Coordinates of C-alpha atoms in Angstrom, one line a residue:
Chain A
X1 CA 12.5 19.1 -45.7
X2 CA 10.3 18.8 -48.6
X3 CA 12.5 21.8 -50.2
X4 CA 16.0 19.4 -49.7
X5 CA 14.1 16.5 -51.2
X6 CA 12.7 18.9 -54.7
X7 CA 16.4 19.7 -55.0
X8 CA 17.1 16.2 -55.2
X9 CA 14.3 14.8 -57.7
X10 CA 15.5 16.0 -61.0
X11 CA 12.8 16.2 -64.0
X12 CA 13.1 12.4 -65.4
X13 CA 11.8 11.2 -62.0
X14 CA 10.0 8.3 -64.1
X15 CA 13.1 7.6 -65.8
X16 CA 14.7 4.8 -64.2
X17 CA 16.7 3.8 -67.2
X18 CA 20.1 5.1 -65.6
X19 CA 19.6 4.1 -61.8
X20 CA 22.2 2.1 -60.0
X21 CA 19.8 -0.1 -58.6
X22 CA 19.5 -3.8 -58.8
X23 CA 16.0 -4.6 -60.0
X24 CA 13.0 -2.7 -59.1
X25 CA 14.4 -1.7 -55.8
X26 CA 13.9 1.8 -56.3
X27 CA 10.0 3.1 -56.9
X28 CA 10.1 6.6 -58.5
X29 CA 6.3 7.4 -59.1
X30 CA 5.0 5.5 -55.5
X31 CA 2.4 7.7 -53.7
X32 CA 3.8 10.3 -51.6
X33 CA 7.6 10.4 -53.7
X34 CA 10.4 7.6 -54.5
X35 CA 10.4 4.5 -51.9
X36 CA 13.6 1.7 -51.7
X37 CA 11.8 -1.5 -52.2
X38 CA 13.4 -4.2 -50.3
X39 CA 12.6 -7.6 -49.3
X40 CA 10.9 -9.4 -45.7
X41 CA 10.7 -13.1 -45.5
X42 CA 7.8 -14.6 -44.9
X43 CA 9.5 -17.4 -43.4
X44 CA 10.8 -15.5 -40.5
X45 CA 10.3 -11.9 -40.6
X46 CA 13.8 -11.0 -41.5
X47 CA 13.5 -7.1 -43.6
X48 CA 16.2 -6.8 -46.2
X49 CA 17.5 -4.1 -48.8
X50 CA 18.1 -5.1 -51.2
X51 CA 16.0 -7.7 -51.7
X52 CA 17.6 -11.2 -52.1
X53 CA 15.8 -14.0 -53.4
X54 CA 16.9 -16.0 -50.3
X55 CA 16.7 -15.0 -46.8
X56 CA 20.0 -14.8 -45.2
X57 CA 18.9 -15.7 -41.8
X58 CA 16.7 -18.6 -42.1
X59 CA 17.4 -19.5 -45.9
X60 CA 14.3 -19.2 -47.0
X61 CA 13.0 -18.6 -50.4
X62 CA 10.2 -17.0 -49.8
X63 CA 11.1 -13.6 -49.8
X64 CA 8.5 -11.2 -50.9
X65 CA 8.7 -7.4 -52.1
X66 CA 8.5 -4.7 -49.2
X67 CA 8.7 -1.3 -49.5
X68 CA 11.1 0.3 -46.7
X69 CA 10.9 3.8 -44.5
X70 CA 11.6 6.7 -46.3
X71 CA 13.1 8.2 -43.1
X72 CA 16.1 6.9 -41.5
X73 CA 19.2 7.8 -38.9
X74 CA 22.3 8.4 -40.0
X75 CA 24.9 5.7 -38.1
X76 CA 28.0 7.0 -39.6
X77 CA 29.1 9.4 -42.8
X78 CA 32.0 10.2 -44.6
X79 CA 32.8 12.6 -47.1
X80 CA 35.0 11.1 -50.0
X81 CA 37.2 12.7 -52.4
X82 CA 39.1 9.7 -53.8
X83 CA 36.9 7.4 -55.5
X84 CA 36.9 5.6 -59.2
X85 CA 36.3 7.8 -62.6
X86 CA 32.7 7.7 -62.9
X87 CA 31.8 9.3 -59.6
X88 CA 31.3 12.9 -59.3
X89 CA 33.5 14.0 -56.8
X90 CA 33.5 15.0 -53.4
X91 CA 30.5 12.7 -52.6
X92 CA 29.2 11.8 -49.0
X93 CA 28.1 8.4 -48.3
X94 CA 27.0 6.7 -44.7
X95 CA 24.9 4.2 -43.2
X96 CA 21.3 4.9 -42.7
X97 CA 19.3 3.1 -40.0
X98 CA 15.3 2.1 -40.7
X99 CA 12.7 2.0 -38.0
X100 CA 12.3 -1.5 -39.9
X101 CA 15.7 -2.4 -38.5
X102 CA 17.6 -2.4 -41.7
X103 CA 20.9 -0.6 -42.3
X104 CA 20.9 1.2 -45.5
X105 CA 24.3 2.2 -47.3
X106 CA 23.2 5.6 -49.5
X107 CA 24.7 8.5 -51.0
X108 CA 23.7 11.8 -48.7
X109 CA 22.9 15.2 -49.5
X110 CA 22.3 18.4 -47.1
X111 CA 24.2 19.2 -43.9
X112 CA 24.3 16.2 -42.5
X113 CA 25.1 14.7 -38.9
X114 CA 25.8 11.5 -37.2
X115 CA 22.3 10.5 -35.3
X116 CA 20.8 12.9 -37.7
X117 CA 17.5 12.7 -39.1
X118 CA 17.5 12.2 -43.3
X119 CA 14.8 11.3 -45.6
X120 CA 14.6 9.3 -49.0
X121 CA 15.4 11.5 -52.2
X122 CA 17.2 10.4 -55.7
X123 CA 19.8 12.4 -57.2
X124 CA 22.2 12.5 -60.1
X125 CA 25.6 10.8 -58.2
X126 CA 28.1 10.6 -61.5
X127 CA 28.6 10.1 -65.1
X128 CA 29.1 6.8 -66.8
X129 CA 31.7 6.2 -69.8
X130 CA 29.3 7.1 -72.1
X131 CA 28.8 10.6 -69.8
X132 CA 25.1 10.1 -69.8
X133 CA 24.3 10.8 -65.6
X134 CA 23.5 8.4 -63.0
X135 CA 21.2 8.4 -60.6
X136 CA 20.7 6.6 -57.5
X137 CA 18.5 7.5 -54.4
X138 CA 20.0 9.8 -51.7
X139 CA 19.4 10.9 -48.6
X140 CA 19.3 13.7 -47.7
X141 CA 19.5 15.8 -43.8
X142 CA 15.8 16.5 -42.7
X143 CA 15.2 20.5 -41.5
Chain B
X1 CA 48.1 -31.9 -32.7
X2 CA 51.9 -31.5 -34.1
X3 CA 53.9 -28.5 -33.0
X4 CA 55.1 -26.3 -36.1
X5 CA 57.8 -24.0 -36.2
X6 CA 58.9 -20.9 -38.5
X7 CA 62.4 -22.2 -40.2
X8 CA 62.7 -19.6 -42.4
X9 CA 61.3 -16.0 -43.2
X10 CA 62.2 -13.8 -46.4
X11 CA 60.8 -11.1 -48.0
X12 CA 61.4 -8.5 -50.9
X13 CA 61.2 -4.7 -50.3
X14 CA 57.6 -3.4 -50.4
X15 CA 57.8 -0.5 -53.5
X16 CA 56.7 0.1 -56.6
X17 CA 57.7 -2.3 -59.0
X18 CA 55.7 -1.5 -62.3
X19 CA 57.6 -3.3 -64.7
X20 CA 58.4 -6.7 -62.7
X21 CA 56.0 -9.5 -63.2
X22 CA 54.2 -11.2 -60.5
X23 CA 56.5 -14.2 -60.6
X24 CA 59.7 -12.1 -60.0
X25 CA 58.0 -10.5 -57.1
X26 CA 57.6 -13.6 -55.2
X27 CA 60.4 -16.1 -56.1
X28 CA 63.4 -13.8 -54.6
X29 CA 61.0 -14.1 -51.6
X30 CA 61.1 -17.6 -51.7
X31 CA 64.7 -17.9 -52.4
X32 CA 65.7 -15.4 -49.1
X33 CA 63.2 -17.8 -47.2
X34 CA 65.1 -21.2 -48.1
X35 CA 68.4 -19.5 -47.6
X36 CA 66.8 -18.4 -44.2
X37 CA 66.2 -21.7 -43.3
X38 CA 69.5 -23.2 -45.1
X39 CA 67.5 -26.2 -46.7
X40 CA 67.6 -27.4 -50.0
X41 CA 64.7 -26.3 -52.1
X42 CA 63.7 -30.1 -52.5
X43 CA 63.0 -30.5 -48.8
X44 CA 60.3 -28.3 -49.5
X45 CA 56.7 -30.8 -49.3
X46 CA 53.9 -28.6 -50.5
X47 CA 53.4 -24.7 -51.1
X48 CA 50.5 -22.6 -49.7
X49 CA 50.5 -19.4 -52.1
X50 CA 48.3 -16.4 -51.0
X51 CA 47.1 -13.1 -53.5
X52 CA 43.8 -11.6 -54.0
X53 CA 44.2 -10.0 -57.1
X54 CA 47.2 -11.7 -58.8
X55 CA 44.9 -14.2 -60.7
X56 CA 45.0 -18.1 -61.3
X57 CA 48.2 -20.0 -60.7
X58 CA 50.4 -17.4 -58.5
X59 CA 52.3 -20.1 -57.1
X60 CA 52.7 -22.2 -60.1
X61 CA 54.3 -19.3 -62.1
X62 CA 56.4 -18.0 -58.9
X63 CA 57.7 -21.6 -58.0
X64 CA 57.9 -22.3 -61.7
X65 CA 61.4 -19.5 -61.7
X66 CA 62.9 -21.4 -59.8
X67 CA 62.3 -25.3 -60.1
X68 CA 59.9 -25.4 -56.8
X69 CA 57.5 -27.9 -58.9
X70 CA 56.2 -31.0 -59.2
X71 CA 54.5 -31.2 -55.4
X72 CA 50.9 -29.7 -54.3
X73 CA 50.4 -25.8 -54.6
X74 CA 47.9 -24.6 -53.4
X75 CA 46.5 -20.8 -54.3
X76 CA 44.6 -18.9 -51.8
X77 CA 42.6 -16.6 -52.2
X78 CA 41.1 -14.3 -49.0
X79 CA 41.4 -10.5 -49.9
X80 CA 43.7 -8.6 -47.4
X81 CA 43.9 -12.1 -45.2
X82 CA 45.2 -14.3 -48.2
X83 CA 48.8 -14.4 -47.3
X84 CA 47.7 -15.2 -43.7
X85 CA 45.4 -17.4 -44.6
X86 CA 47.7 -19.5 -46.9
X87 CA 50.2 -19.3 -43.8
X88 CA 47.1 -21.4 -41.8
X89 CA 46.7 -23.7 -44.7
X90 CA 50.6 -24.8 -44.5
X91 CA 50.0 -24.9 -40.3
X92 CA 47.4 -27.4 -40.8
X93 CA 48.8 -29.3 -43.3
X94 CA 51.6 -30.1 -41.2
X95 CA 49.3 -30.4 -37.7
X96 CA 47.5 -33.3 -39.7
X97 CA 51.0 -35.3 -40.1
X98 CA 50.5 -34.8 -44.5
X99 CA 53.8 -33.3 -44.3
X100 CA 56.7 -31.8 -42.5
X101 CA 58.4 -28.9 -44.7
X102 CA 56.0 -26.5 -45.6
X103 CA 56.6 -22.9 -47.8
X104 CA 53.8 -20.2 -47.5
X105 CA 54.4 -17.3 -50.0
X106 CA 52.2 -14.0 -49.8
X107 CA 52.6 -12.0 -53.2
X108 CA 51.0 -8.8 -54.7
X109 CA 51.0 -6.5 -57.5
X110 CA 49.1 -3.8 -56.6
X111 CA 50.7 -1.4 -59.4
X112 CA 49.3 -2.8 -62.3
X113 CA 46.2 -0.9 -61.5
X114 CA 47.6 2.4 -61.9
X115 CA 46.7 4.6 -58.9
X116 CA 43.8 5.4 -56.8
X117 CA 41.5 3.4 -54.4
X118 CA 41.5 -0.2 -54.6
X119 CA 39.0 -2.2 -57.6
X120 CA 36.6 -3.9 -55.3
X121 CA 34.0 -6.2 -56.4
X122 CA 31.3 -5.1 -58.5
X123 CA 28.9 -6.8 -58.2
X124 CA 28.7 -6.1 -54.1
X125 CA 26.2 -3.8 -54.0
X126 CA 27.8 -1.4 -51.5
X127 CA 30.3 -1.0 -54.0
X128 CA 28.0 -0.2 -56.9
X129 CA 26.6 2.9 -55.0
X130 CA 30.1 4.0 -54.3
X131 CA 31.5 2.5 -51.3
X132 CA 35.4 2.5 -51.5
X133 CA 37.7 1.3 -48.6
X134 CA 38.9 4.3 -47.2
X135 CA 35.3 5.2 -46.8
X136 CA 34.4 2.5 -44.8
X137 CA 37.4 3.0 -42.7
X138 CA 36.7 7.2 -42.6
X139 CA 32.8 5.8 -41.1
X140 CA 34.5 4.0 -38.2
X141 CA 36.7 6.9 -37.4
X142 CA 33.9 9.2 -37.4
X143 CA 31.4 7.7 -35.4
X144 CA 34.7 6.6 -32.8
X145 CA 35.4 10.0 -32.5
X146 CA 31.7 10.8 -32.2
X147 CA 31.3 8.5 -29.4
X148 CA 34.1 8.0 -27.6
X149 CA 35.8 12.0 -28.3
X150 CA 39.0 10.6 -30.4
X151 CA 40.5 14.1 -31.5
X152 CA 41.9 14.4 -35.0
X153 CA 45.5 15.2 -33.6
X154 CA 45.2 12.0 -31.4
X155 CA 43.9 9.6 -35.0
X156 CA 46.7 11.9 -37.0
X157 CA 49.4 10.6 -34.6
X158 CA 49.1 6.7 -35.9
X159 CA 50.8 7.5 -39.2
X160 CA 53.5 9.5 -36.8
X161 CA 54.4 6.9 -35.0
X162 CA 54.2 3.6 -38.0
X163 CA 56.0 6.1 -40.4
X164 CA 59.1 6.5 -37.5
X165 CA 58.9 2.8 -37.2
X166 CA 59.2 2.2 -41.2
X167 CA 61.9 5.0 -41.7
X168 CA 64.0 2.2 -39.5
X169 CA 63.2 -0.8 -41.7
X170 CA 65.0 -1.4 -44.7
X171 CA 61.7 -3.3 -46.1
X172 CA 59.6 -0.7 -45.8
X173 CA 57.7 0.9 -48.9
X174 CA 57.8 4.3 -47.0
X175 CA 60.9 5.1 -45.0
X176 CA 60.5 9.0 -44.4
X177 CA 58.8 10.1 -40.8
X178 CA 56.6 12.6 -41.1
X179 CA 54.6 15.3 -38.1
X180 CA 51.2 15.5 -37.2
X181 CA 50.7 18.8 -39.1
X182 CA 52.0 16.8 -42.4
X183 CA 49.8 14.3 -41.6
X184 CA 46.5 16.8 -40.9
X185 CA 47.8 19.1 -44.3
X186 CA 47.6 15.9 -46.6
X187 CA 45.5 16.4 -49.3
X188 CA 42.1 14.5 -48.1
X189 CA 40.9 11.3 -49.1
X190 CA 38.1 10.2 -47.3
X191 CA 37.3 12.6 -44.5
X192 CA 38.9 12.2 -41.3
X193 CA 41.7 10.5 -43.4
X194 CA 44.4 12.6 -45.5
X195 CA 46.4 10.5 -47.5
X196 CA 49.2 10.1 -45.1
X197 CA 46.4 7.7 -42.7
X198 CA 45.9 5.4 -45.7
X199 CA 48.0 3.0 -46.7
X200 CA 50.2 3.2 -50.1
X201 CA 49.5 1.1 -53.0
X202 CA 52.2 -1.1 -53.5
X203 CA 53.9 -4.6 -54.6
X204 CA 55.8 -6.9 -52.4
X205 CA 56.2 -10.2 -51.5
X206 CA 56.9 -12.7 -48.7
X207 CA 57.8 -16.3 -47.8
X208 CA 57.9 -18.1 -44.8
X209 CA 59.4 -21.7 -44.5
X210 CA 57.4 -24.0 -41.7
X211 CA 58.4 -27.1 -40.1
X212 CA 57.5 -29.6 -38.3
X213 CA 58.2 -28.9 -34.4
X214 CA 59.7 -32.3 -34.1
X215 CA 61.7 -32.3 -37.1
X216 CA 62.7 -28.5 -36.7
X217 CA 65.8 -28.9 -35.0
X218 CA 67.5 -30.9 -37.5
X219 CA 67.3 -27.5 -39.3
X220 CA 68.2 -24.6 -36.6
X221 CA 68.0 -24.2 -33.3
X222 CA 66.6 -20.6 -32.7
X223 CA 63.4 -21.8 -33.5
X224 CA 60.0 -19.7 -33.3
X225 CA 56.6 -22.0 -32.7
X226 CA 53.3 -21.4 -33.8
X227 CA 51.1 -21.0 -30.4
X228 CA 47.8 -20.2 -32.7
X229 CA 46.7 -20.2 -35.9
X230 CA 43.0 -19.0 -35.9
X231 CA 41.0 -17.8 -39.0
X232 CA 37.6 -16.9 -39.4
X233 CA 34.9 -15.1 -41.5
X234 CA 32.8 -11.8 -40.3
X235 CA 28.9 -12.4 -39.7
X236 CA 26.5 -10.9 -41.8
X237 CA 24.5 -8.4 -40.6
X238 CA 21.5 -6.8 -42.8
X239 CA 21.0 -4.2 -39.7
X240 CA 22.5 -2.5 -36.7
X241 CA 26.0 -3.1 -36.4
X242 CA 28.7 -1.1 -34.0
X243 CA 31.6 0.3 -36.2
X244 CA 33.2 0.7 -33.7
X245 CA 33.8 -2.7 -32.3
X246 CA 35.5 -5.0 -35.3
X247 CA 33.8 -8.0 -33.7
X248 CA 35.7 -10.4 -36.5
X249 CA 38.2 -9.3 -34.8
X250 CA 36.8 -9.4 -31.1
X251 CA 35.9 -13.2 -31.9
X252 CA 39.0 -14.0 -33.5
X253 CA 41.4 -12.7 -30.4
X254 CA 39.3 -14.3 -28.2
X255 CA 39.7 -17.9 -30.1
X256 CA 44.0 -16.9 -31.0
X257 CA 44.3 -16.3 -26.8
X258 CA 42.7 -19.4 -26.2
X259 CA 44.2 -22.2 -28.8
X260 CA 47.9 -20.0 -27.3
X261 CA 46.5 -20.7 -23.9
X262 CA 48.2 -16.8 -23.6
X263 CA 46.3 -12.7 -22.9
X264 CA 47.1 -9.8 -24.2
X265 CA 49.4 -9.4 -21.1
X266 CA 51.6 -11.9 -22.6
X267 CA 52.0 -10.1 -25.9
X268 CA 55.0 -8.4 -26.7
X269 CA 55.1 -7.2 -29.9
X270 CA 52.0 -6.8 -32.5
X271 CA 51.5 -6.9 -36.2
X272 CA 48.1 -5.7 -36.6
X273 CA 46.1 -4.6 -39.6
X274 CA 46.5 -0.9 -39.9
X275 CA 45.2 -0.3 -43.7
X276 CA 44.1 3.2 -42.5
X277 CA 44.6 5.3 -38.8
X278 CA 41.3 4.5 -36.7
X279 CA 41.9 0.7 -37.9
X280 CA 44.8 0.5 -35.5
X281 CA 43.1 2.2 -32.9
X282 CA 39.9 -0.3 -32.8
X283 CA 42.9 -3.4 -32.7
X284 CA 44.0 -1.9 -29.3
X285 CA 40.9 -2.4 -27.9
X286 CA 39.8 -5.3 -30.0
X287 CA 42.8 -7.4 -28.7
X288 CA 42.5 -5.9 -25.1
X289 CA 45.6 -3.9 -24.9
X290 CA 43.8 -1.6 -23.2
X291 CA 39.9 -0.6 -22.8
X292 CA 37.4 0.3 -24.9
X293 CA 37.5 3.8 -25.4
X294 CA 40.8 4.3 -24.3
X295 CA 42.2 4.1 -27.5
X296 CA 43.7 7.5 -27.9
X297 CA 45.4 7.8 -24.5
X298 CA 47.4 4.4 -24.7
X299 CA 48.8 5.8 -27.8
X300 CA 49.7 8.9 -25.8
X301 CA 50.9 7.2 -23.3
X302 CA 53.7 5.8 -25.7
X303 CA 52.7 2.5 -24.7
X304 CA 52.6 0.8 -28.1
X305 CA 55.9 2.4 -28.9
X306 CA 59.2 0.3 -30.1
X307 CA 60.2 0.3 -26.3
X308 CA 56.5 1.1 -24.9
X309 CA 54.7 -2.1 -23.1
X310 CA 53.1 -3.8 -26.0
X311 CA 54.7 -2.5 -29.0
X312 CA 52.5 -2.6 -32.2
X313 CA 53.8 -2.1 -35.7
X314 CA 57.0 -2.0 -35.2
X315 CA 57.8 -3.0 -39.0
X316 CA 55.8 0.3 -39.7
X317 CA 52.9 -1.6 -40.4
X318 CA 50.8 -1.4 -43.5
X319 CA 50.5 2.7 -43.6
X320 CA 54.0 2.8 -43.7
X321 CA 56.1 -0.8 -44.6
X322 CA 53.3 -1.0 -47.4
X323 CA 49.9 -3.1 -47.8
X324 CA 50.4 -5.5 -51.1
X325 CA 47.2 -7.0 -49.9
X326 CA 48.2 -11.0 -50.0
X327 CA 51.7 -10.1 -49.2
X328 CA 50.5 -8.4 -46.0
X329 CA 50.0 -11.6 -43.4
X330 CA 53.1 -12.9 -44.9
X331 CA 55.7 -10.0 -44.1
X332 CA 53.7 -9.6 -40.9
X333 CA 55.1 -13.1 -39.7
X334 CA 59.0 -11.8 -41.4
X335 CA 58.3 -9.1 -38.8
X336 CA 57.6 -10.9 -35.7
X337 CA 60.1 -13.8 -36.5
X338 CA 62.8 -11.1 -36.8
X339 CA 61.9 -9.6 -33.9
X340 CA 61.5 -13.2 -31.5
X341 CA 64.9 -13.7 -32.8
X342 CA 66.4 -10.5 -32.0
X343 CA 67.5 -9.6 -35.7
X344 CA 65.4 -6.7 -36.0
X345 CA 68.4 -4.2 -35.6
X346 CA 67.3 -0.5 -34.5
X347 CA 63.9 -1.4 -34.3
X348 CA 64.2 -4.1 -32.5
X349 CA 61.8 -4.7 -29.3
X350 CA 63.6 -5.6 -26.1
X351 CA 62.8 -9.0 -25.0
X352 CA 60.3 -9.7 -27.0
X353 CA 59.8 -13.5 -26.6
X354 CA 55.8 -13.7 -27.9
X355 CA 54.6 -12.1 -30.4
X356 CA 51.0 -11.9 -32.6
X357 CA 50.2 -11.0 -35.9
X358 CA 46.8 -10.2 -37.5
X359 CA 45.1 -9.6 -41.0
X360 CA 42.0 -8.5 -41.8
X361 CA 40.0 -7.8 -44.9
X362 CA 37.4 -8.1 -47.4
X363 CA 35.1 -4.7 -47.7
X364 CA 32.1 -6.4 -48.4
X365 CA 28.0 -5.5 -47.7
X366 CA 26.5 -6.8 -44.3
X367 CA 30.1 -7.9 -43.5
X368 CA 32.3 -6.0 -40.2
X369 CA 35.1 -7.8 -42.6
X370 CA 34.8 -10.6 -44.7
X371 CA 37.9 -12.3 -43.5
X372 CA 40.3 -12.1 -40.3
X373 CA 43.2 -14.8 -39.5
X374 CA 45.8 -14.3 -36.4
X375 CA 48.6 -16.0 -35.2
X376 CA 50.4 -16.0 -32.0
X377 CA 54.1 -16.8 -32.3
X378 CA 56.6 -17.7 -29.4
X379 CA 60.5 -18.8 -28.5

């Protein structure tokens, strides 16, 4: 597992300057490797990612940081081949399910399978006009 | 409540049409709808005018080509649902008494985007990691066929069947039938999908003329009333959610069978949103034409055939008549008018006396669909 996830990280795992992330939602250099930092509401326990600065169940405001599982199951995955300029191509995408309860959409990596185990990584997923890369977190099949 | 009535129905070919503007799209639709209906255009009260990506003032510059102006137009705006949802918008305004001649015009110009996948929003964050619609469609197949055993040769057989059905309508953006191996040697797209089980890119428009029940036969007499008119909006989710159930849809049928006061076993013939192959599958079962799971087999069975039991997409649906998105609900209705009165020609289904239409859309985060609207339509 930890082998997938190395493949993943490329060197400028600090560098966050190019990562298709809405603010701080992805931690790089947290303890034990990157972490999706998404939102809970303090009003009524809701768990979000991303985090928005209103809670969509109970319309709260108070909606404070909270950093998500870094493993997940995989609800559902398909690999695309048509997609807009900028994405390096064929990519796999799916929907990720937290123990939290939240339902992640993420780019994938490895051999994976529906009800599958994967695990947080980031990744280089495309180039932008400029073709400097872009990154974005990724997970990637477990074993 | 006041009764409403479909007086007139015209639409353009769905194609390409790279080098026509938006406004000459939509107005020969208009005028095929009036002559439909044999009214004068000045009958006409108010206009409902549906696009998603045509920009501000479709109706304005349509109705403008041919002197439709100086009464309320109203542009709506509802992704894949905007030509269906207009249609709603010119049902109630007529329910509420405002008015009694209504026009609803769907219109798209899908071409001016070049090719490819359709430019989604942004700012939606699915979409800024990479989601694209065939995508999210390719999820629901796969987990459908990973829970319910769906074969590829069974999902490839969708496109068989709506491309037969186009090949016989003269409207229809793609009019060649093609085999299940064509289908499964398609170059891919989103896996399971090969191009053939996604819908072209396309322009098109449609109109449809409404009146009031009780003033309707002053106008013809093989009328075709409105039974339902039901919109509504998917419920966001931040977790779980079964792909496999479109529960705007699930709701939705529930609410259209209930305002009709009819069941599936009334329905006849079905224009439902087939934008890619599993999506027609899940509308089976999401309007209880059969059970859950069963998906596959009813298509076997030849049951939603032209002359099958329920027969859905007879037009050729989206995958094959075409999928200009706010044209879509509107050419649906041309469909199932033609087909209540009988003018359908070689595809016409037998005895078909109710019929339902049904658009859905709007790929957005949290959302099964943003938007879903349906109507049930009888003699």
């Amino acid at each position: 597992m930890d082998s997938v996830i190395g493949l993943l990280l490329d060197t400028g795992v600090d560098d966050d300057r190019a990562l298709l992330l809405p603010g701080d939602a992805l931690r790089l250099a947290a303890p034990g490797g990157p972490v999706l930092v998404g939102g809970r509401c303090e009003g009524c326990g809701e768990r979000m990612f991303p985090r928005h600065p209103v809670c969509p169940a109970c319309m709260s405001e108070a909606v404070v940081a909270a950093e998500m599982p870094r493993h997940g199951t995989l609800y559902a995955f398909s690999t695309v081949h048509v997609a807009p300029e900028k994405w390096a191509k064929p990519f796999v995408v799916g929907y990720v399910d937290l123990a939290n309860g939240v339902r992640v959409f993420s780019r994938l990596a490895g051999t994976v399978t529906i009800d599958g185990p994967v695990t947080l990584g980031v990744a280089e997923v495309g180039r932008d006009a400029d073709g400097r890369p872009i990154r974005s977190f990724v997970f990637a099949a477990e074993g | 409540m006041r009764g409403v009535s479909v007086v007139g129905v015209g639409m353009i070919p769905f194609g390409k049409y790279p080098a026509k503007s938006l406004a000459d799209l939509g107005w020969p639709a208009v005028k095929a709808a009036l002559g439909d209906a044999g009214i004068a255009p000045r009958k006409v009260q108010a206009a409902f005018c549906g696009t998603a990506l045509g920009g501000m003032m479709a109706g304005q510059r349509i109705l403008g080509r041919i002197g439709l102006t100086g009464i309320p137009i109203v542009n709506v705006e509802n992704a894949c649902s905007s030509g269906s949802t207009a249609l709603r918008q010119g049902i109630m305004a007529i329910r509420s008494g405002e008015y009694d001649v209504v026009l609803v015009v769907g219109v798209e110009k899908l071409t001016k985007f070049g090719g490819g996948t359709l430019p989604l929003e942004e700012e939606d964050w699915e979409v800024s990691q990479g989601l694209v619609m065939p995508a999210l469609y390719a999820m629901r197949a796969q987990r459908y066929m990973h829970d319910f055993g769906l074969t590829a040769r069974q999902l490839a057989q969708i496109p068989v069947k709506n491309r037969a059905n186009g090949a016989l309508n003269p409207d229809a953006q793609m009019r060649t039938p093609v085999t299940v191996d064509q289908v499964l040697a398609a170059r891919p797209v989103a896996d399971p999908f090969t191009l053939l089980q996604c819908c072209p890119t396309g322009d098109g428009a449609a109109a449809i003329v409404l009146c009031a029940t009780s003033r309707a036969a002053e106008i013809r007499a093989d009328l075709v009333h409105v039974r339902a008119s039901e919109l509504t909006s998917g419920r966001y989710v931040g977790g779980y959610r079964d792909m496999t159930t479109p529960e705007i849809t699930v709701r939705g049928a529930a609410e259209a069978y209930e305002q009709a006061g009819l069941g599936p076993q009334d329905i006849r013939v079905a224009e439902v949103h087939d934008a890619f192959s599993i999506a027609e599958l899940l509308y089976y079962e999401a309007f209880g034409f059969c059970r859950r799971g069963e998906a596959g087999a009813f298509l076997e069975s030849g049951a939603t055939a032209i002359d099958g039991t329920i027969a859905v997409n007879p037009s050729g649906g989206l995958l094959a008549k075409g999928h200009p998105l706010g044209a879509t609900g509107a050419a649906q209705v041309v469909e199932i008018v033609r087909q209540l009165r009988g003018e359908a020609g070689p595809r016409q289904v037998a005895g078909a006396k109710v019929g339902l239409s049904h658009a859905t859309g709007g790929g957005i985060s949290g959302f099964d669909h943003g938007a879903c609207s349906i109507h049930i339509f009888a003699t």
